[in-house]
Amino acid sequence: MSMRILVTGCASGIGRNLAQTLVDGGHRVMATDRDEAPLAGLAARWPAERACVRRLDVTRPDDWTAAVDEAGEVFDGLDALINVAGVLIPGWAHELPEHAIDLHVDVNLKGVMYGMRAVLPGMLERGAGHIVNVASLAALAPVPGLAMYCATKYAVRGYSLSMALELEPHGVAVSVVCPDAVATPMLDVQRDVAAAAMTFSGPRELSPQDVSDAIVRALQERPLEVLLPPSRGWMAKAADLAPASGRVLGPLLRWQGRRRQRS
């Protein structure tokens, strides 16, 4: 069944791949990003009657209102919102500049909250809708070297699961997707940062298509939570149940990650 979907973070990485995947799947898509230039290339390939692009700074509530209003005019409403936009500045938290705190919280967390608030009136009025928030396996277990990113993704996961329970009686589903490291520009900025070594401790990097496929399945199945890959996800959950285990496993994971960074 074709859906009307707004996607954030479409200039590159997961968001760009996902927008194309959804259009190819017959859905009607509004692809958004704060960086407008890369969106033009997407729009040129898409049928105008089924897809459009627009600038959206997820940290600005007024931008969200305008985007949702435009979706109402173009698509006559929205069936789904997929929050992909995110930022990551790797490094030891006590060494990062103060603006890194605001950037992580404003984009990764408040951007999700603003987006959900913007689309929910229409979904609640219709008694139907689906919101998919992209978090991370860093939302499941502490990750030294990515403390600010980890903190905001923990919050996204907690907010998503809480809102899922709030909204279920009203016909609106919320899913949170938690992928491991994905081969995107966000991963590239970590490759030469020693503090980010744990990011590379997994057996392989996911591709943007891996995550896009998982999100498409989530739109169909409406799960509360998706872990990618499941094996790493459950390992992360176990680490969260016993945080002190990080004192033992952390050095091993960082050693594995540094080896992959060098290679």
XYZ file of C-alpha atoms in Angstrom:
263
model
C 0.000 0.000 0.000
C 1.332 3.416 -0.974
C 2.015 5.795 1.918
C 2.595 9.538 2.229
C 5.922 9.904 4.023
C 8.134 12.772 5.223
C 11.814 11.841 5.659
C 14.494 14.005 7.293
C 18.260 13.977 6.738
C 18.027 13.215 3.014
C 21.135 15.066 1.814
C 23.317 11.984 2.293
C 23.706 8.607 3.947
C 20.724 6.690 5.288
C 18.200 9.441 4.567
C 19.173 9.804 0.917
C 19.135 6.053 0.332
C 15.847 5.654 2.192
C 14.094 8.390 0.232
C 15.093 6.732 -3.041
C 14.046 3.301 -1.750
C 10.621 4.608 -0.744
C 10.045 6.361 -4.071
C 11.111 3.196 -5.919
C 8.606 1.303 -3.763
C 5.741 3.453 -4.992
C 5.354 5.699 -1.955
C 4.773 9.458 -2.020
C 7.769 11.105 -0.374
C 8.751 14.541 0.876
C 12.542 14.428 1.245
C 13.964 17.112 3.521
C 17.292 18.361 4.802
C 18.894 21.558 6.056
C 21.344 21.331 3.123
C 19.265 22.036 0.029
C 21.854 21.544 -2.730
C 22.073 17.718 -2.598
C 18.283 17.469 -2.682
C 18.144 18.916 -6.192
C 19.764 15.789 -7.627
C 17.120 13.638 -5.988
C 14.235 15.714 -7.255
C 15.490 15.567 -10.824
C 15.150 11.752 -10.846
C 11.715 11.523 -9.277
C 8.195 11.711 -10.720
C 6.873 15.096 -9.636
C 3.441 13.702 -8.795
C 4.863 11.304 -6.191
C 7.851 13.053 -4.657
C 9.142 16.461 -3.686
C 12.016 18.012 -1.745
C 12.216 20.968 0.598
C 14.570 22.568 3.093
C 13.933 21.647 6.725
C 16.090 22.537 9.708
C 14.872 20.036 12.304
C 15.983 22.316 15.151
C 13.424 24.974 14.158
C 9.764 24.348 15.082
C 8.618 26.895 12.467
C 10.379 24.876 9.748
C 8.534 21.779 10.887
C 5.181 23.539 10.804
C 5.847 24.797 7.277
C 6.965 21.365 6.054
C 3.932 19.581 7.494
C 1.607 22.257 6.103
C 3.173 21.820 2.658
C 2.783 18.047 2.895
C -0.888 18.640 3.659
C -1.227 20.711 0.490
C 0.805 18.404 -1.771
C -0.150 14.980 -0.402
C -3.336 15.817 1.508
C -1.682 14.734 4.757
C 0.996 12.349 6.017
C 0.809 8.666 6.890
C 4.362 8.428 8.252
C 7.287 10.476 9.526
C 10.789 9.020 9.474
C 13.304 10.948 11.577
C 16.760 10.187 10.189
C 18.609 13.511 10.599
C 21.429 13.331 13.130
C 24.875 14.617 14.037
C 27.924 13.107 15.694
C 31.110 14.823 16.858
C 33.518 12.117 18.053
C 35.941 12.652 20.911
C 36.270 12.591 24.667
C 33.369 14.641 26.008
C 35.495 16.763 28.346
C 37.614 17.868 25.371
C 34.796 18.808 22.996
C 33.697 22.458 22.628
C 30.597 23.675 24.416
C 28.648 24.088 21.179
C 28.865 20.310 20.662
C 26.447 19.858 23.576
C 23.794 22.073 22.019
C 24.305 20.601 18.552
C 23.798 17.007 19.678
C 20.760 17.820 21.808
C 19.175 20.192 19.297
C 19.490 17.930 16.246
C 19.407 14.403 17.610
C 16.827 14.818 20.363
C 14.874 18.054 20.039
C 14.655 17.588 16.276
C 12.833 14.299 16.833
C 10.542 15.817 19.472
C 9.687 18.825 17.328
C 8.960 16.595 14.346
C 6.646 14.331 16.281
C 4.757 17.302 17.731
C 4.338 18.741 14.239
C 2.834 15.633 12.617
C 0.804 14.277 15.512
C -2.232 16.610 15.331
C -3.047 15.347 11.837
C -2.386 11.713 12.706
C -4.461 11.880 15.871
C -7.317 13.518 14.017
C -7.330 10.661 11.487
C -6.686 8.018 14.142
C -3.819 6.568 12.113
C -0.136 7.127 11.459
C 3.350 5.798 12.018
C 6.512 7.533 13.245
C 9.891 5.842 12.833
C 12.837 7.315 14.711
C 16.376 6.259 13.825
C 18.478 5.917 16.973
C 21.576 3.687 17.193
C 23.013 0.739 19.069
C 24.607 3.581 21.062
C 21.084 3.975 22.485
C 21.452 0.581 24.151
C 24.859 0.608 25.842
C 27.408 3.199 26.992
C 29.998 4.120 24.367
C 33.061 5.975 25.664
C 34.335 8.401 23.060
C 30.785 9.106 21.848
C 29.209 10.155 25.155
C 27.179 13.094 23.784
C 25.893 11.117 20.818
C 25.178 8.153 23.077
C 23.252 10.302 25.564
C 20.991 11.799 22.907
C 20.323 8.460 21.234
C 19.447 6.886 24.602
C 16.972 9.749 24.979
C 15.533 9.226 21.486
C 14.971 5.561 22.246
C 13.360 6.299 25.612
C 11.138 9.002 24.130
C 10.135 6.759 21.227
C 9.173 3.814 23.421
C 7.284 6.045 25.853
C 5.407 7.794 23.048
C 4.591 4.439 21.454
C 2.683 3.467 24.586
C 0.987 6.867 24.794
C -0.135 6.863 21.179
C -1.081 3.223 20.611
C -4.647 3.698 21.946
C -5.103 6.457 19.344
C -4.072 4.348 16.345
C -0.604 5.902 15.935
C 2.460 3.635 16.026
C 5.997 4.626 16.975
C 9.029 2.492 16.112
C 12.680 3.070 16.969
C 15.387 1.615 14.723
C 18.810 1.066 16.306
C 21.551 0.265 13.774
C 25.204 -0.509 14.377
C 27.868 1.485 12.485
C 26.665 2.399 8.981
C 28.912 3.297 6.039
C 27.910 6.972 5.771
C 29.656 10.347 6.118
C 28.884 10.167 9.862
C 31.101 7.099 10.068
C 33.823 8.659 7.929
C 34.417 11.468 10.446
C 35.241 8.827 13.087
C 37.802 6.831 11.139
C 40.872 8.748 12.302
C 39.651 9.554 15.827
C 41.186 7.301 18.464
C 38.378 8.032 20.932
C 35.853 6.583 18.456
C 37.577 3.212 18.139
C 34.678 1.289 19.709
C 32.471 2.292 16.776
C 34.537 -0.020 14.565
C 34.514 -3.049 16.882
C 31.807 -4.912 14.965
C 32.441 -7.586 12.330
C 31.255 -5.341 9.477
C 29.726 -1.996 8.688
C 26.082 -1.896 7.704
C 25.175 -0.296 4.392
C 22.561 2.472 4.091
C 20.470 -0.044 2.158
C 20.543 -2.433 5.126
C 18.970 0.264 7.277
C 16.524 1.377 4.578
C 15.291 -2.208 4.165
C 14.787 -2.488 7.927
C 12.787 0.751 7.990
C 10.586 -0.410 5.107
C 9.877 -3.619 7.035
C 9.111 -1.557 10.138
C 6.553 0.470 8.180
C 4.811 -2.790 7.329
C 5.129 -4.605 10.671
C 5.029 -1.638 13.111
C 7.394 -3.068 15.763
C 8.322 -1.113 18.866
C 12.054 -1.597 18.308
C 14.418 -2.875 15.620
C 18.030 -3.845 16.394
C 20.577 -4.075 13.553
C 22.097 -6.569 13.525
C 20.121 -8.411 16.210
C 23.205 -10.190 17.591
C 25.048 -6.930 18.287
C 21.844 -5.389 19.590
C 21.312 -8.049 22.219
C 24.976 -7.852 23.196
C 24.519 -4.112 23.715
C 21.407 -4.702 25.820
C 23.328 -7.158 27.972
C 26.069 -4.576 28.468
C 23.436 -2.068 29.563
C 22.116 -4.494 32.172
C 25.626 -4.814 33.604
C 27.434 -1.494 32.951
C 30.471 -2.585 34.978
C 31.160 -5.199 32.290
C 32.400 -2.315 30.163
C 35.495 -2.126 32.323
C 36.422 -5.590 31.097
C 34.978 -5.643 27.581
C 35.668 -2.003 26.737
C 39.443 -2.333 26.282
C 38.955 -5.432 24.090
C 36.351 -3.706 21.912
C 38.531 -0.603 21.557
C 41.493 -2.792 20.579
C 39.394 -4.487 17.911
C 38.150 -1.114 16.733
C 41.629 0.397 16.472
C 42.739 -2.520 14.328
C 39.869 -1.888 11.932
C 40.511 1.858 11.930
C 44.126 1.275 10.889
C 43.086 -1.127 8.142
